[in-house]
Amino acid sequence: MKRAAVPLSRVAWRNRRFSFSRGGGLEELTASIEKVGLLDPPELLNKGGRYIVIRGARRLQALRRLGRKHVEAQIFGEDEISPFQAWSRNFHENRAFRNLNPAEGCTALRQLADLGLSPQKIVSGYFPLLGLPRREGGFEAYLSVAHLPDTMLDLLADGAITLGTAVYLATLGESERRSAFRFLKKASLSVGRQREWARLVADISVRDETSVPALLASVSRAARRRHGQFGASALQVLRERRFPSLAARRRAFQRLLRRLRLPPGFQVTTHPFFEKGELHVRFSASGEKEYGEALVRLERLGREDSFQLLMEPGKRPPRK
Amino acid sequence: MRFPIRKITIHPEAAGSSVARTVVEKCPGVPVVTAARPSVDPGDEGHSKDTVFITPRKGRLLKRCPGTSSYVCCGYRVLNLVTGCPLDCTYCILQLYLNQPCLVVHADWEDALRELDELIAKHPGRVVRLGTGELADSLALEPLTDMARELVPRVLRRPEAVLELKTKTTFVESLLDIDPRGRVILSWSVNAEEVVRADEKGAPPLTARLRAAAEGRRAGYRIGLHFDPLVRFPGWERSYSRAVEAIYDHLREGDIAWISLGSLRYPPALDAIIRRRFPGSHLPLGELVPGLDGKLRYFRPLREEMYRRVYRDIRRRDRHAEVYLCMESPEVWRSSLGRSPGSTAGLARCLDAAAIAE
């Protein structure tokens, strides 16, 4: 290993064999280097005059942002360090100071696989270090996330999309993934809603044997016809398509409620999934007189066909 | 014919048991280890379906069937002589419930008979319906253990007891030379062929089960059938009609003590397991919503539709079999079958009567 000044133009930026850093915080690092200089030189592997980053990828990016042309770095020759040693230096140094974000974790797992480690060794040896459950089933999914395009990995690193969403996107073909990603960006769903979105889209497309782009295009059209924020409407459309009988029953219930023209202060609810044929009627009254009137109204309400039908909205009203 | 067993571990305290001797004798060439814990190769989800662990029991073997809150249950008692199952059904609740990594055989299972005697003494004159099919398939390990063959005569010595052996297998041979005296019910879990093929990995086809049922009936056993879980899929109506037809191609009206109907249901935690272990399965894609007990089940009108349809098909062929719903509310009973037992106690009374009414 020797210390030397290396032109930044000779750094193999796209070669992510050992480095996995991704995500925000680059501004702070850039500002720090500008103020006090580079305190810890990056480590590079000299491969025939091109330099592969072992450690310090973010520092190098910061230098590039600052318009520097050279970097003072520690240089390893290929005969001085094995690929696994190089990877380990970066991984363990990073782990000592911070938790890796999901995009970095998945990339690190892919690098280990590329280095020839068996899935069993990776699962037992590295999953715990990354805070992942020691289950081989997840391995392939994480590996596939590491192959997502940079734009998606950057969003994963920044927490704008969840690991579950990334896993789902990774299961899709390229054109499906592009359309899902476009939809997600447009819907700007919260992290919590993304999980539901991915599950709904996956389930409906498999059940109905519909392609994801076709499904999302039709959901988008339906959502645009509704009032309110696009993401919330789109999610509601997806829920209704996933649970069509439940949605129909809910619509029928609402129709009957409207038909009842409930007096002010009256509220009728039922089990959210209609599992129990019970209605809960709430009314508010202040004073004895109002209370008496409410009871009279309630008694009248109970005799209405629509009220009876609320319990069984699938049935037709009896003829009078 | 039996499920393949590749390893037997015997707990030191179970080494002299008769069941250990039987299992070892019936598995020549299978490696046997004596150890306090089963040695299991890390397999699918850490479970091994080809490793048997013979061990002394922990806790009581005879328990009340846990059923589920808020719904009417059949109220039978469960004898947990074996836990774990060599079959691999997509919807199996054991994937979630069991934390043992292999098939566990309780060596001192005869202690359960003492527990049974205590129960009978506590409720004199009452029928005690019990079964071994809650945490295991009652007959899946029979070719290895002969446990049902040992259990049946002992239960028959107790006139109050009625034993139900629930299975998906065809392993009835060991029982055919025993006179069940009308108090042993051989039961089969039955389903539409599409469900058998897609979601009951390792289980025999429906017709094979029904042939075994007919054999059991010829030997004097009464038959129970459990359409559980009923699954919705395109064309389910015709498929279940065909399954009912197949039943009565093999059995006659009067052969069957009871038929239960239960729709697909499982705790939400099983959903992730099914999706992980059976990625191609359509079961989680059904219109499953949380029920009163928190389990996912088909939206109520869809369940009622299935019950009504299958009940109608059964009643066209059989006016006598006691048909009941498994884990449903009195409201669903009424709208599906036009009647309700009202409560678990009510259903238990009906089934007690059906159990002794040959």
mmCIF file of C-alpha atoms in Angstrom, chain B residues 53 80-85 94 98 100 102-106 134-137 141:
data_model
loop_
_atom_site.group_PDB
_atom_site.id
_atom_site.type_symbol
_atom_site.label_atom_id
_atom_site.label_comp_id
_atom_site.label_asym_id
_atom_site.label_seq_id
_atom_site.Cartn_x
_atom_site.Cartn_y
_atom_site.Cartn_z
ATOM 1 C CA PHE B 53 -38.782 -37.170 17.595
ATOM 2 C CA ASN B 80 -52.539 -34.588 21.227
ATOM 3 C CA LEU B 81 -50.613 -37.842 20.831
ATOM 4 C CA VAL B 82 -48.630 -36.589 17.862
ATOM 5 C CA THR B 83 -47.846 -33.025 16.861
ATOM 6 C CA GLY B 84 -46.806 -32.088 13.354
ATOM 7 C CA CYS B 85 -47.803 -33.510 10.012
ATOM 8 C CA LEU B 94 -49.653 -25.777 12.078
ATOM 9 C CA LEU B 98 -45.995 -25.369 16.077
ATOM 10 C CA GLN B 100 -41.087 -27.897 17.064
ATOM 11 C CA CYS B 102 -40.120 -32.022 13.326
ATOM 12 C CA LEU B 103 -42.840 -34.631 13.847
ATOM 13 C CA VAL B 104 -43.209 -35.228 17.581
ATOM 14 C CA VAL B 105 -44.626 -38.495 18.949
ATOM 15 C CA HIS B 106 -45.517 -38.537 22.635
ATOM 16 C CA GLU B 134 -56.046 -31.140 15.964
ATOM 17 C CA LEU B 135 -52.259 -30.786 15.943
ATOM 18 C CA ALA B 136 -51.669 -33.709 13.587
ATOM 19 C CA ASP B 137 -53.349 -35.813 10.948
ATOM 20 C CA LEU B 141 -48.012 -41.657 11.071
#
